[in-house]
CSV table of C-alpha atoms and ligand atoms in Angstrom, one decimal:
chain,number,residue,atom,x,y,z
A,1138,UNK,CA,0.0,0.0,0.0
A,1139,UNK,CA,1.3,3.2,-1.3
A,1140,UNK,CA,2.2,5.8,1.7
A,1141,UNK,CA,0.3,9.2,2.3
A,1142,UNK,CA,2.9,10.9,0.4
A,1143,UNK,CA,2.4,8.4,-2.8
A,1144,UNK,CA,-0.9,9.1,-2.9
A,1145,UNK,CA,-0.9,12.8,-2.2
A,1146,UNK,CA,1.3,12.9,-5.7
A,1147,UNK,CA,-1.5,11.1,-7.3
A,1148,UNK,CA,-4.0,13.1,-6.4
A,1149,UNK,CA,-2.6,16.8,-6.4
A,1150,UNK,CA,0.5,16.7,-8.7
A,1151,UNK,CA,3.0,16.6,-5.8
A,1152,UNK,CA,4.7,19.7,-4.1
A,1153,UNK,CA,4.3,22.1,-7.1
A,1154,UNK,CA,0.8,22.1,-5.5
A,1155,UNK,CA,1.6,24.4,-2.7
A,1156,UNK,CA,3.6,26.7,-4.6
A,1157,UNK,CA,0.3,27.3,-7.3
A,1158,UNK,CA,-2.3,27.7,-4.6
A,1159,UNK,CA,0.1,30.2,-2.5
A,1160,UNK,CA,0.5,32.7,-6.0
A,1161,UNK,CA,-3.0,32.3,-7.1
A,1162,UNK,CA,-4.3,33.4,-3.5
A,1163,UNK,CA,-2.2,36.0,-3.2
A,1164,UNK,CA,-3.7,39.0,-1.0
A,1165,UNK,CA,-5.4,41.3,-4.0
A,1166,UNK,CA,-4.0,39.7,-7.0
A,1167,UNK,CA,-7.4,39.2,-8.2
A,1168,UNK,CA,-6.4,36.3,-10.5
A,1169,UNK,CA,-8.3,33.8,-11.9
A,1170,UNK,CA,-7.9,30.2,-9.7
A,1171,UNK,CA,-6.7,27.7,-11.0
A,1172,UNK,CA,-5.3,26.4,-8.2
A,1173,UNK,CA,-4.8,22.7,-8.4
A,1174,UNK,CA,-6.4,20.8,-5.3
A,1175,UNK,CA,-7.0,23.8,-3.0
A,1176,UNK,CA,-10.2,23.4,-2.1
A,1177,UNK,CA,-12.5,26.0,-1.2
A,1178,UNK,CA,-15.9,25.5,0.4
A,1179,UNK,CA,-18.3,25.3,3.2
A,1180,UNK,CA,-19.6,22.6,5.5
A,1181,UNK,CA,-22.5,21.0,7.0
A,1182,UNK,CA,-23.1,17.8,9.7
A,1183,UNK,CA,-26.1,15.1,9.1
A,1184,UNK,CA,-27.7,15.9,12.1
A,1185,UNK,CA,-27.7,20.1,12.1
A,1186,UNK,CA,-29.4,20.4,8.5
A,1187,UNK,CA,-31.4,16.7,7.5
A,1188,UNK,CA,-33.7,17.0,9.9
A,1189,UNK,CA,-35.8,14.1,11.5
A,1190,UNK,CA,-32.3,11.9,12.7
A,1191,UNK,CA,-35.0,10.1,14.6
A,1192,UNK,CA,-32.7,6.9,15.3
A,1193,UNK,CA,-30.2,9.2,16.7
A,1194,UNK,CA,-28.7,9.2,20.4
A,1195,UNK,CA,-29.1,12.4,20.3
A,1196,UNK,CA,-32.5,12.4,19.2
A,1197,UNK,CA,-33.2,10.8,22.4
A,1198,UNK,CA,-31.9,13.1,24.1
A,1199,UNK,CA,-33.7,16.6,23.6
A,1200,UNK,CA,-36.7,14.3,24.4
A,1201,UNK,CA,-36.1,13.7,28.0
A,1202,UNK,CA,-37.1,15.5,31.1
A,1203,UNK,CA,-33.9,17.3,32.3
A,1204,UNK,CA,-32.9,17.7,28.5
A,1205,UNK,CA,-29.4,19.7,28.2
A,1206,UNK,CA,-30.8,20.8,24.4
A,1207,UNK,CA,-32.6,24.0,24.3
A,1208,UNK,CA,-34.5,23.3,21.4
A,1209,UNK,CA,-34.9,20.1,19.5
A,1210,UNK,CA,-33.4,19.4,16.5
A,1211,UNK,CA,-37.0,18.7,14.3
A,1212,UNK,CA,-37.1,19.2,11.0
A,1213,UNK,CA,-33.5,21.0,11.4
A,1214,UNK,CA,-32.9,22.6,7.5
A,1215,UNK,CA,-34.5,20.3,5.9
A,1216,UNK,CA,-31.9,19.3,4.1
A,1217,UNK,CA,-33.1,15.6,4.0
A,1218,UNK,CA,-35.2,17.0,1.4
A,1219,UNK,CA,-33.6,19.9,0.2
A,1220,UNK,CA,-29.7,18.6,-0.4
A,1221,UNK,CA,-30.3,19.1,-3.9
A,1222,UNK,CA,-30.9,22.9,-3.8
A,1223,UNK,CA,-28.0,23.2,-0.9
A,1224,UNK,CA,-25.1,21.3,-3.1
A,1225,UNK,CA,-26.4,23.4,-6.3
A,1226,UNK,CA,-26.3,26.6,-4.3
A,1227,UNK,CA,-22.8,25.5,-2.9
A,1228,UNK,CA,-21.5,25.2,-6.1
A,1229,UNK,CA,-23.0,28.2,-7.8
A,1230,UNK,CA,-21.0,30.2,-5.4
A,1231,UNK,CA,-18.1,29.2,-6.8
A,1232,UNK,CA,-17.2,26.7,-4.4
A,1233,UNK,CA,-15.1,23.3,-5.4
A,1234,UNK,CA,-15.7,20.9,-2.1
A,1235,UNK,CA,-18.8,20.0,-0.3
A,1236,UNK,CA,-17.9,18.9,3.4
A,1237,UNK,CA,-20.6,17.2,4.8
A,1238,UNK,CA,-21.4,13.8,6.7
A,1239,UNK,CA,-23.2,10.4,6.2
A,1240,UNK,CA,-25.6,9.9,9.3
A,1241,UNK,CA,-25.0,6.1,10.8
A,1242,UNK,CA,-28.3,5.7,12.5
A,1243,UNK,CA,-29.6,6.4,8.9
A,1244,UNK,CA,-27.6,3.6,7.3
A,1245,UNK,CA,-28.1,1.1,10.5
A,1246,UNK,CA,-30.6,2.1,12.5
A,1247,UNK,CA,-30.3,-1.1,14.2
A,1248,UNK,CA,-27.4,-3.2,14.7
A,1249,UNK,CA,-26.6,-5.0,11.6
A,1250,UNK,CA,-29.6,-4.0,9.8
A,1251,UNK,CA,-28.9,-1.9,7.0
A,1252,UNK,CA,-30.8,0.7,4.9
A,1253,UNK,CA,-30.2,0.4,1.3
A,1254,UNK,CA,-32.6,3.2,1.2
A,1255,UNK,CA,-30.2,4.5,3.0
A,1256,UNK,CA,-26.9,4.0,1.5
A,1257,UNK,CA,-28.8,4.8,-2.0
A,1258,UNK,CA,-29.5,8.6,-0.3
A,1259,UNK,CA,-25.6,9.5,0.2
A,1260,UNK,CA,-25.1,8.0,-3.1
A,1261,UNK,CA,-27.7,10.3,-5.3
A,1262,UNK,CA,-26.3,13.4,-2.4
A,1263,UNK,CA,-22.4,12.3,-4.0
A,1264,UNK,CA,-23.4,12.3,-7.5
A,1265,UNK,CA,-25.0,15.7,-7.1
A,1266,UNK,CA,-21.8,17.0,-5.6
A,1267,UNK,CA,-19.6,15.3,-8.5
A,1268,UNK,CA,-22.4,16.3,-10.9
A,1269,UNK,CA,-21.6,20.2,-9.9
A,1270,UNK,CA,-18.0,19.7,-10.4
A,1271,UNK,CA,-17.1,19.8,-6.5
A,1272,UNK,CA,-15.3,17.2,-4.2
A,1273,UNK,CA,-16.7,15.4,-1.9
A,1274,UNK,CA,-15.1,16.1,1.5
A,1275,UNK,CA,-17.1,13.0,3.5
A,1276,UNK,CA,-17.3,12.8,7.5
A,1277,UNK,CA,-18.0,9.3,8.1
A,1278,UNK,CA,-19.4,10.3,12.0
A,1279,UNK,CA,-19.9,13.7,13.0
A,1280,UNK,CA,-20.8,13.2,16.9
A,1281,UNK,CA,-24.1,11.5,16.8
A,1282,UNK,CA,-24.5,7.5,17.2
A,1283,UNK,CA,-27.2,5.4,16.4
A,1284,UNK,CA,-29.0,5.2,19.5
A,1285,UNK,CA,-28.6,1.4,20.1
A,1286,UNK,CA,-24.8,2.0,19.6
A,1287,UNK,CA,-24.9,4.5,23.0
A,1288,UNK,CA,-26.6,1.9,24.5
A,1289,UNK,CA,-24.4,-0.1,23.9
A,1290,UNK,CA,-21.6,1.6,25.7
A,1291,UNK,CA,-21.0,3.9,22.9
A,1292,UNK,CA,-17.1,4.4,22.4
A,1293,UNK,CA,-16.8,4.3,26.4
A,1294,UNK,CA,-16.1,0.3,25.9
A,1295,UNK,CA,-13.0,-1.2,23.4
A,1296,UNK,CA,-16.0,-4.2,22.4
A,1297,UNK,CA,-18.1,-1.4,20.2
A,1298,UNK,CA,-14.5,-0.7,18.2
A,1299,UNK,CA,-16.0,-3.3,15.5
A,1300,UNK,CA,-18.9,-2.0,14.9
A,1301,UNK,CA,-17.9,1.4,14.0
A,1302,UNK,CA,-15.1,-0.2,11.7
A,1303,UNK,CA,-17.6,-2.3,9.9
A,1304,UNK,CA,-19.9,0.5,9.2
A,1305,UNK,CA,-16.8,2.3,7.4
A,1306,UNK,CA,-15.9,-0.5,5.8
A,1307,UNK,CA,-19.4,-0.8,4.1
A,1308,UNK,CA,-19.5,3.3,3.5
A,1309,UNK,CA,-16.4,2.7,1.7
A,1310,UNK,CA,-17.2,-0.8,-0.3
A,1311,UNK,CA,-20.6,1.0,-1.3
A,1312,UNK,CA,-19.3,5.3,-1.8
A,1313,UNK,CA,-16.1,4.9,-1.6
A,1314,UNK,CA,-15.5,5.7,-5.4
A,1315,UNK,CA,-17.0,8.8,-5.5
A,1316,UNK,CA,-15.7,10.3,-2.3
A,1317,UNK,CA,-13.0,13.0,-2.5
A,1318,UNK,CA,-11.5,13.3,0.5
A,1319,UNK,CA,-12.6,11.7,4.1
A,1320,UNK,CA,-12.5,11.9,7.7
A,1321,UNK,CA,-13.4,8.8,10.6
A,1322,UNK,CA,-14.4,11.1,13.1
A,1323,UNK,CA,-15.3,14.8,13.4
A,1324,UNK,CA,-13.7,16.4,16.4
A,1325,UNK,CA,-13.1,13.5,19.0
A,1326,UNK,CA,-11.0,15.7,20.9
A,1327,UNK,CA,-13.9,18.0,21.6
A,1328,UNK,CA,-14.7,16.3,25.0
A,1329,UNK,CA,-11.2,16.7,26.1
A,1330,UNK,CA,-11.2,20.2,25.1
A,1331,UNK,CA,-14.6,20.7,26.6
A,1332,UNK,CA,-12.8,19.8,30.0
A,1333,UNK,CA,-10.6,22.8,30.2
A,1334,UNK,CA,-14.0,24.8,30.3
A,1335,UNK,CA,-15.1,25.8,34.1
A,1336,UNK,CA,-18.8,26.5,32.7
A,1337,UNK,CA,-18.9,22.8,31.6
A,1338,UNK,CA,-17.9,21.9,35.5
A,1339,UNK,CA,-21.3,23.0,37.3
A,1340,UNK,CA,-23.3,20.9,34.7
A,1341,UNK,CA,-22.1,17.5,34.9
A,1342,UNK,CA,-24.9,15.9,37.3
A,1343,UNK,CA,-27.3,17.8,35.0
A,1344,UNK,CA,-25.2,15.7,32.0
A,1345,UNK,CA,-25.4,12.9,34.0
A,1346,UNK,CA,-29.1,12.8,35.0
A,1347,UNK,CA,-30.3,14.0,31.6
A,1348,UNK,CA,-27.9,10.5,30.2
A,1349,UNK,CA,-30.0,8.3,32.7
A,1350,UNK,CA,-33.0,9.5,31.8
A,1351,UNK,CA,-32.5,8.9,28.4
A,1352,UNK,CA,-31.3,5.2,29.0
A,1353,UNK,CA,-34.3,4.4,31.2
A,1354,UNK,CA,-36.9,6.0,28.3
A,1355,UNK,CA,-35.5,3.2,26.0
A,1356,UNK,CA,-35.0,0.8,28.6
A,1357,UNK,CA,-30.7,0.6,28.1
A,1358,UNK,CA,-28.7,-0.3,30.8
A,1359,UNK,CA,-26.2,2.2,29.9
A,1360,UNK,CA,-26.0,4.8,28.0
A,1361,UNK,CA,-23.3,6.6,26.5
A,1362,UNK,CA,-23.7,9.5,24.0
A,1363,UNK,CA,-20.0,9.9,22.4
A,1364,UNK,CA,-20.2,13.9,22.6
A,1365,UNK,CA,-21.3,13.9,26.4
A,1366,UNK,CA,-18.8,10.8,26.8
A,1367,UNK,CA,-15.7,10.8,29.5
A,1368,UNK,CA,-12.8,11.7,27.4
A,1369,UNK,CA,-10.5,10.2,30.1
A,1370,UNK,CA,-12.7,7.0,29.1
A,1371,UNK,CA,-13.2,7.6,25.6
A,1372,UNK,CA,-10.2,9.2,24.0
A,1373,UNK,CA,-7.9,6.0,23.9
A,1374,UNK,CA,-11.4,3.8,22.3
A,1375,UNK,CA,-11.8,6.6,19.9
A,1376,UNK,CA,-8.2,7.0,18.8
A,1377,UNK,CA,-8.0,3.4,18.6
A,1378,UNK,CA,-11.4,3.1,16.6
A,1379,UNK,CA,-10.3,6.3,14.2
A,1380,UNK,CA,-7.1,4.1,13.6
A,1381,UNK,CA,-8.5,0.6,12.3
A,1382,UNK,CA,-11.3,2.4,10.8
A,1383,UNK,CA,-8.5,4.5,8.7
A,1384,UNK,CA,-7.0,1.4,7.9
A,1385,UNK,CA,-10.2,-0.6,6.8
A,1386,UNK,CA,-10.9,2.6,4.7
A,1387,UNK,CA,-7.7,2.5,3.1
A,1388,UNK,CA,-8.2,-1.5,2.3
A,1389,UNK,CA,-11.5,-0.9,0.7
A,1390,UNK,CA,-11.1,1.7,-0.9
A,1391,UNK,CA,-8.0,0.8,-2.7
A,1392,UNK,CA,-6.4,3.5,-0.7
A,1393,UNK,CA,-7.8,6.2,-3.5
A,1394,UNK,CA,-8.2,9.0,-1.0
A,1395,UNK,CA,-7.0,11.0,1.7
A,1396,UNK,CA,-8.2,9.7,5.1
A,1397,UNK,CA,-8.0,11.7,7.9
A,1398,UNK,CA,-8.8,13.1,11.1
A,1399,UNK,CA,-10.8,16.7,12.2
A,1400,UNK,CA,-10.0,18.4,15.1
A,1401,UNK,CA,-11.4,20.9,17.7
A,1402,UNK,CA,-8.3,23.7,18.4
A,1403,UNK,CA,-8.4,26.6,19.9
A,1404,UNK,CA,-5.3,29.1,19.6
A,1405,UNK,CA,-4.5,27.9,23.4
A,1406,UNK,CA,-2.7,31.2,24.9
A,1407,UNK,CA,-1.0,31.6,27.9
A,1408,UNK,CA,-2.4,34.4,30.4
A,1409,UNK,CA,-0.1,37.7,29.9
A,1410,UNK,CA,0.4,36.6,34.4
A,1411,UNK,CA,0.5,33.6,35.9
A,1412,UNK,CA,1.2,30.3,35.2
A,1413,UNK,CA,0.2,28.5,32.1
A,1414,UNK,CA,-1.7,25.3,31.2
A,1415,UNK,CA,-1.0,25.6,27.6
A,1416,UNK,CA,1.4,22.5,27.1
A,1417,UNK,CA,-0.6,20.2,29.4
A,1418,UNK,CA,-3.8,21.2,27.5
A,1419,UNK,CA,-2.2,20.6,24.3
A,1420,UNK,CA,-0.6,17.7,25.5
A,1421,UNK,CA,-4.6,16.2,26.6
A,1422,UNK,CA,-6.2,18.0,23.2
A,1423,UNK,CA,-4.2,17.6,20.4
A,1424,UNK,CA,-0.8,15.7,20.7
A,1425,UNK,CA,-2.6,12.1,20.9
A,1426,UNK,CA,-4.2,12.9,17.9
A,1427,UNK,CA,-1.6,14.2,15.2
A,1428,UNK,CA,0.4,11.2,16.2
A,1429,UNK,CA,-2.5,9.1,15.5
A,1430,UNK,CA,-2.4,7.0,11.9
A,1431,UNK,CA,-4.2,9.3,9.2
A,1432,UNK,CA,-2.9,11.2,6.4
A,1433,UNK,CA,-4.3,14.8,7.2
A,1434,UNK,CA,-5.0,17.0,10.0
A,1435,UNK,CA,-8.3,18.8,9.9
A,1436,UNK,CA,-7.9,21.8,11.5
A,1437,UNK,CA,-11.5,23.0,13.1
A,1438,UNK,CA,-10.9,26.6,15.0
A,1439,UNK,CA,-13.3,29.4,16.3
A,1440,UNK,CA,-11.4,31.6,18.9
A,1441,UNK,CA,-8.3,31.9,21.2
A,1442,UNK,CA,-8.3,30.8,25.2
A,1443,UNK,CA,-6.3,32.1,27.8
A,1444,UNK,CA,-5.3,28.4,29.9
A,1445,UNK,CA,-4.5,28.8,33.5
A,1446,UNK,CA,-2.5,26.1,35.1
A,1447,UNK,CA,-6.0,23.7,35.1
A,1448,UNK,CA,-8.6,25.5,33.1
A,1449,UNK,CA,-9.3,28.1,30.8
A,1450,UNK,CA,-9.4,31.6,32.0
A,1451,UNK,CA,-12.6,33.8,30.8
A,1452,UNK,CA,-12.2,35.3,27.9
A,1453,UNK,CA,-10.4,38.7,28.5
A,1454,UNK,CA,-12.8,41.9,29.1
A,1455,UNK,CA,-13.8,44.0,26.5
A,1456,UNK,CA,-12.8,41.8,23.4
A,1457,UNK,CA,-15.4,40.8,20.6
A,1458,UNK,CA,-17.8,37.9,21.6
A,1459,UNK,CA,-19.6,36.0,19.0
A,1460,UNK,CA,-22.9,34.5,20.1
A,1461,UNK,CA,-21.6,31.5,21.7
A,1462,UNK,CA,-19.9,33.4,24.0
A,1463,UNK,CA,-16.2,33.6,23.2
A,1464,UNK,CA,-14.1,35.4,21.5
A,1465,UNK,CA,-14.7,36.6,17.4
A,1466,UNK,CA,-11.0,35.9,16.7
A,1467,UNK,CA,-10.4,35.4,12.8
A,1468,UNK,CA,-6.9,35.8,13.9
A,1469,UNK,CA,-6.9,32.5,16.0
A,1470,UNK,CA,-6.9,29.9,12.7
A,1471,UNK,CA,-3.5,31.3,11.3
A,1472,UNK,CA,-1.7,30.7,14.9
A,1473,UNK,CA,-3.7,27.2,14.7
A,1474,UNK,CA,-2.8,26.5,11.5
A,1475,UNK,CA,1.1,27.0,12.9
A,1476,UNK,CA,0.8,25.3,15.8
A,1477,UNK,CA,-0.2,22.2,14.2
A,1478,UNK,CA,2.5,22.4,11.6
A,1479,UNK,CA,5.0,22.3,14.5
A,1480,UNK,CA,3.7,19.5,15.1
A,1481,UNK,CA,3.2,17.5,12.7
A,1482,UNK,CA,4.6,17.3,8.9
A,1483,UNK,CA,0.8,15.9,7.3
A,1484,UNK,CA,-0.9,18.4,5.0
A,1485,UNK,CA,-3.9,20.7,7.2
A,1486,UNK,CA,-7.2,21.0,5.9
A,1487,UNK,CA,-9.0,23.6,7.3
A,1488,UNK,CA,-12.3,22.2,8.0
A,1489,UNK,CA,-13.9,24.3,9.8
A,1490,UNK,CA,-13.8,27.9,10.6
A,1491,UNK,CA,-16.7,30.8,11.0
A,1492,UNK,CA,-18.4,33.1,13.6
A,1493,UNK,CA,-22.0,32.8,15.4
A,1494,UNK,CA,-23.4,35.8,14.5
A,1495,UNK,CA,-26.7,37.9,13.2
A,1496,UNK,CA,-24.7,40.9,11.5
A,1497,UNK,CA,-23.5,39.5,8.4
A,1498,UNK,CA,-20.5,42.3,7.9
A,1499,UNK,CA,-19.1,40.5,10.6
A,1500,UNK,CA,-18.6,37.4,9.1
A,1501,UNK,CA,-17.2,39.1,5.8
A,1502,UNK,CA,-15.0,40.9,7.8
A,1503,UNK,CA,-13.7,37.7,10.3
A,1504,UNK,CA,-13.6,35.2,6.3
A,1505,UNK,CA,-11.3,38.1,5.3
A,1506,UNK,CA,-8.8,38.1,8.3
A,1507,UNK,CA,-9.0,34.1,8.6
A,1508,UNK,CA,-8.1,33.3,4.6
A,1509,UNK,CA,-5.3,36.2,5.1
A,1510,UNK,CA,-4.0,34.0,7.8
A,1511,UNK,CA,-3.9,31.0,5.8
A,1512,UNK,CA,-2.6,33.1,3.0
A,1513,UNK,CA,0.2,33.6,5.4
A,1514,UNK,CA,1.0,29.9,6.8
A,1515,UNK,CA,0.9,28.7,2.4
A,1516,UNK,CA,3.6,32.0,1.4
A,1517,UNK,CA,6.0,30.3,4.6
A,1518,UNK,CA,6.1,27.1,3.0
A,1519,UNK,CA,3.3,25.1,5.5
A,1520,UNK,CA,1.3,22.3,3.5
A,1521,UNK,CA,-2.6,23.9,3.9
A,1522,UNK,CA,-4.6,21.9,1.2
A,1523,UNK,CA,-8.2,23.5,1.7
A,1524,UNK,CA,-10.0,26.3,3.6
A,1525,UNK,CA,-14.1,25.0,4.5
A,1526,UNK,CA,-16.2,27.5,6.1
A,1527,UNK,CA,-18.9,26.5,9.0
A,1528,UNK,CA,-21.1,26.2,7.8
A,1529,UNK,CA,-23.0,26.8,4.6
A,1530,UNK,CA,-26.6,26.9,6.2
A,1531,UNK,CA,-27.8,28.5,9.4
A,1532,UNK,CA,-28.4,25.3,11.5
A,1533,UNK,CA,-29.2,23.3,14.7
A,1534,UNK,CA,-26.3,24.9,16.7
A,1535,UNK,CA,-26.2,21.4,19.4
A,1536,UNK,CA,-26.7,22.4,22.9
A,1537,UNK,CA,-27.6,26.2,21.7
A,1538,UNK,CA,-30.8,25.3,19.4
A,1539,UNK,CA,-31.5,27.8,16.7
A,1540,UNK,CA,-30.0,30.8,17.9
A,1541,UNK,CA,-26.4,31.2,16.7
A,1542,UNK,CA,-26.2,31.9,13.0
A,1543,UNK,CA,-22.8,30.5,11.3
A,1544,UNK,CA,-24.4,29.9,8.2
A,1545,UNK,CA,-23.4,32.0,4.6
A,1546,UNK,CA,-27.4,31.2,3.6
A,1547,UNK,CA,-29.8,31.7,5.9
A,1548,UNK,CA,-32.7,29.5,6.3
A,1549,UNK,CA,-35.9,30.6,7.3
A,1550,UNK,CA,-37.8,28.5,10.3
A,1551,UNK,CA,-40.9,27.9,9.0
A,1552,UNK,CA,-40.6,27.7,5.2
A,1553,UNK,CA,-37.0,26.2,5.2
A,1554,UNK,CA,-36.5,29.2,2.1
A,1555,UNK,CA,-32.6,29.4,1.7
A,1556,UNK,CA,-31.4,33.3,1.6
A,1557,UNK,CA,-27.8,33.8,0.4
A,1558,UNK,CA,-26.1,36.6,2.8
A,1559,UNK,CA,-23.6,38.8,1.8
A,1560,UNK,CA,-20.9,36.7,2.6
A,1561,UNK,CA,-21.8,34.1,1.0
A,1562,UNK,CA,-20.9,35.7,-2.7
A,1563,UNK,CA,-18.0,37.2,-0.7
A,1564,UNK,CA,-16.8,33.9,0.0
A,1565,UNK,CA,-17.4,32.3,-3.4
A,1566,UNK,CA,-15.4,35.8,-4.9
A,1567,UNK,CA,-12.5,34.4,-3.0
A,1568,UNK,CA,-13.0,31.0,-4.2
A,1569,UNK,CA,-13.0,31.7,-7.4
A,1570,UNK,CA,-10.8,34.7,-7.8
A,1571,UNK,CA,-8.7,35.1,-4.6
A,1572,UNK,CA,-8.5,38.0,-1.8
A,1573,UNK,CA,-10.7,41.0,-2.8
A,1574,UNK,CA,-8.0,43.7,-3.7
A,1575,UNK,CA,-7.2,45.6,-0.8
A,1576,UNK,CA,-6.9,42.9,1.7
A,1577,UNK,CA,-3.6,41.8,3.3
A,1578,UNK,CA,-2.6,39.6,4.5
A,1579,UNK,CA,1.0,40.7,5.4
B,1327,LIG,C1,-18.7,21.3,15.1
B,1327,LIG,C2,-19.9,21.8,14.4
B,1327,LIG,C3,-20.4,23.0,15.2
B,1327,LIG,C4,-19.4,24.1,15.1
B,1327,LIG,C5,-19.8,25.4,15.7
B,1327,LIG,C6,-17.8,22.4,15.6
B,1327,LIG,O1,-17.5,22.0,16.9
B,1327,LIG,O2,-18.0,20.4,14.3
B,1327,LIG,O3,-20.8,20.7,14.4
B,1327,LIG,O4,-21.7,23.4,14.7
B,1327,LIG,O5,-18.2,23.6,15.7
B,1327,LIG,O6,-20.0,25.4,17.1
């Protein structure tokens, strides 16, 4: 089996790559873009636009008495329905990758039964993506689990390893020749990141009470939700899963495509006094990953923390908040970006980066300062293959409900109409020709 670096000559022409996409995204040069392989695009999850993930864990979940979800997913985008419009929209922008992910209780919503049904949906949603002339950036499992999989023990028991493998093994055998680019997991370091939080303290017996209702409404003896798992628990399981599951992907798939993982970074700063937890919190967050198997680092940022010796600090007074609560920092995915290429010498993806927020000049403004950034890390050399904004739509924001808007279309509740914003055409300008002119980026 050919290594990552075989196969990365395949598929993008080798190193001349980085020097193309660096020129032809130059700050302002207002070029046209062909840029070999960078891909430029935006990003959804399953669960946060289809709508109606019924066989879910997390479904479950917002349907118990405490529930931690302020509002329930429902209908969510639509997008079940509507994919169609979303990828033609997508790619009328200008974009040339669709990130998005293949919902497992949807494919087995019981164990070992499997939806053709099913499997035939992500098929017609990949051809439509092809069919637009965009690449296919697949998340095999983007936090939710079917619900007899939590029940199972979810990833907080080493015996459920198999059946996560298997169900990537039969993505791949049935999709995997019209995916572009893939990942196992979507951020499974989020629960160790999540740990550093002091709000996220005060609400673990709510966690836990709202977990045991939801096992005894199905009658499970356990119950175990990856996203509100134990990272102390689950992190080893999930690296260990992410790793045979990269290799069973590799097997089936003829090793045709980049397999990866995404993760949840902050720009993790130390406090301008005191001491500083930012080596132990990489050392929990990230490091385990990037020396995980896998051929590419998805880089996922929002903001910047200050890390005290065992928990983040609050965010410093007076700085820009978006609506979830931390800071606007477009700046943060450029020191991200670096960090991780100290790190590690695997290409980046950036799959995720965006801002919760209702005034839409913002976001233009924080797209701006973040593709400067990456601009930056391609002109010193570092191996960036892709920038994907979160998220295309306005979605089910998780824990928050409806109200943070991250999307570049907005979606209206009751009609499900999508409205392109203003940033939206600004971002598919800079997909298609680059910077705007009078942006720097250094
Ligand atoms: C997740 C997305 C989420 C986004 C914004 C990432 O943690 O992958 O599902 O919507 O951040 O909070």
């Amino acid at each position: 089996m050919g290594g990552v670096f075989d196969r990365r000559a395949v598929l993008w022409g080798g190193t001349a790559t980085v020097a193309a996409v660096a020129s032809a995204a130059q700050a302002g040069s207002g070029k046209s873009t062909a840029r070999p392989g960078f891909l430029w695009g935006s990003a959804g999850a399953a669960y946060q636009i289809e709508g109606g993930n019924y066989a879910s864990d997390l479904w479950v979940m917002e349907h118990v008495k405490p529930t931690i979800f302020k509002d329930p997913s429902g209908d969510a985008a639509d997008s079940y329905n509507r994919v169609w419009e979303d990828i033609a929209l997508a790619a009328s922008l200008g974009f040339n990758t669709h990130r998005f992910s293949i919902e497992w209780s949807r494919i087995e919503p019981e164990p070992g039964q499997i939806s053709l049904a099913g499997i035939a949906y992500y098929r017609r949603v990949l051809e439509t993506i092809r069919k637009h002339g965009m690449t296919p950036f697949v998340t095999y499992n983007h936090f939710t689990t079917p619900r007899w999989f939590a029940a199972a023990g979810g990833f907080e028991t080493r015996d459920n390893i198999p059946a996560f493998v298997r169900y990537c093994t039969l993505i791949t055998e049935h999709l995997g020749d019209l995916i572009g680019v893939a990942s196992t997991f979507n951020e499974p370091n989020l629960g160790a990141l999540v740990s550093w939080s002091p709000a996220i303290r005060p609400l673990r017996p709510y966690i836990e009470m709202s977990k045991k209702a939801a096992a005894a409404s199905i009658g499970a003896a356990h119950w175990a939700p990856p996203v509100l798992g134990d990272f102390r628990i689950q992190q080893p399981i999930m690296i260990e899963a992410h790793e045979r599951a990269y290799e069973a992907i590799r097997k089936a798939s003829n090793d045709r495509y980049l397999v990866g993982v995404t993760l949840s970074l902050n720009d993790e700063r130390a406090p301008p006094s005191g001491p500083s937890g930012v080596e132990a919190k990489q050392a929990q967050v990230m490091l385990p990953w990037l020396q995980a198997q896998g051929d590419f680092i998805g880089v996922q940022n929002y903001t910047y923390t200050e890390v005290g010796p065992d928990a983040d600090l609050p965010a410093p007074k007076g700085v820009e908040l978006s609506q979830m609560g931390y800071p606007a920092a477009p700046e943060a995915l450029e020191a991200v970006i670096r960090t991780v290429a100290r790190h590690t010498r695997k290409p980046i993806y950036v799959t995720e980066n965006g801002v919760a927020t209702e005034d839409d000049t913002r976001r233009v403004a924080f797209i701006d300062k973040a593709v400067a950034g990456v601009v930056d890390c391609l002109r010193d050399g570092i191996d960036v293959r892709g920038y994907i904004h979160w998220s295309l739509l306005d979605n089910w924001e998780w824990f928050s409900g409806y109200g943070p808007k991250f999307g570049l279309v907005a979606v209206d509740r009751t009609t499900f109409a999508r409205t392109p914003k203003p940033s939206a055409r600004h971002m598919g300008a800079i997909a298609r020709k680059g910077l705007p002119a009078g942006v720097k980026s250094r």
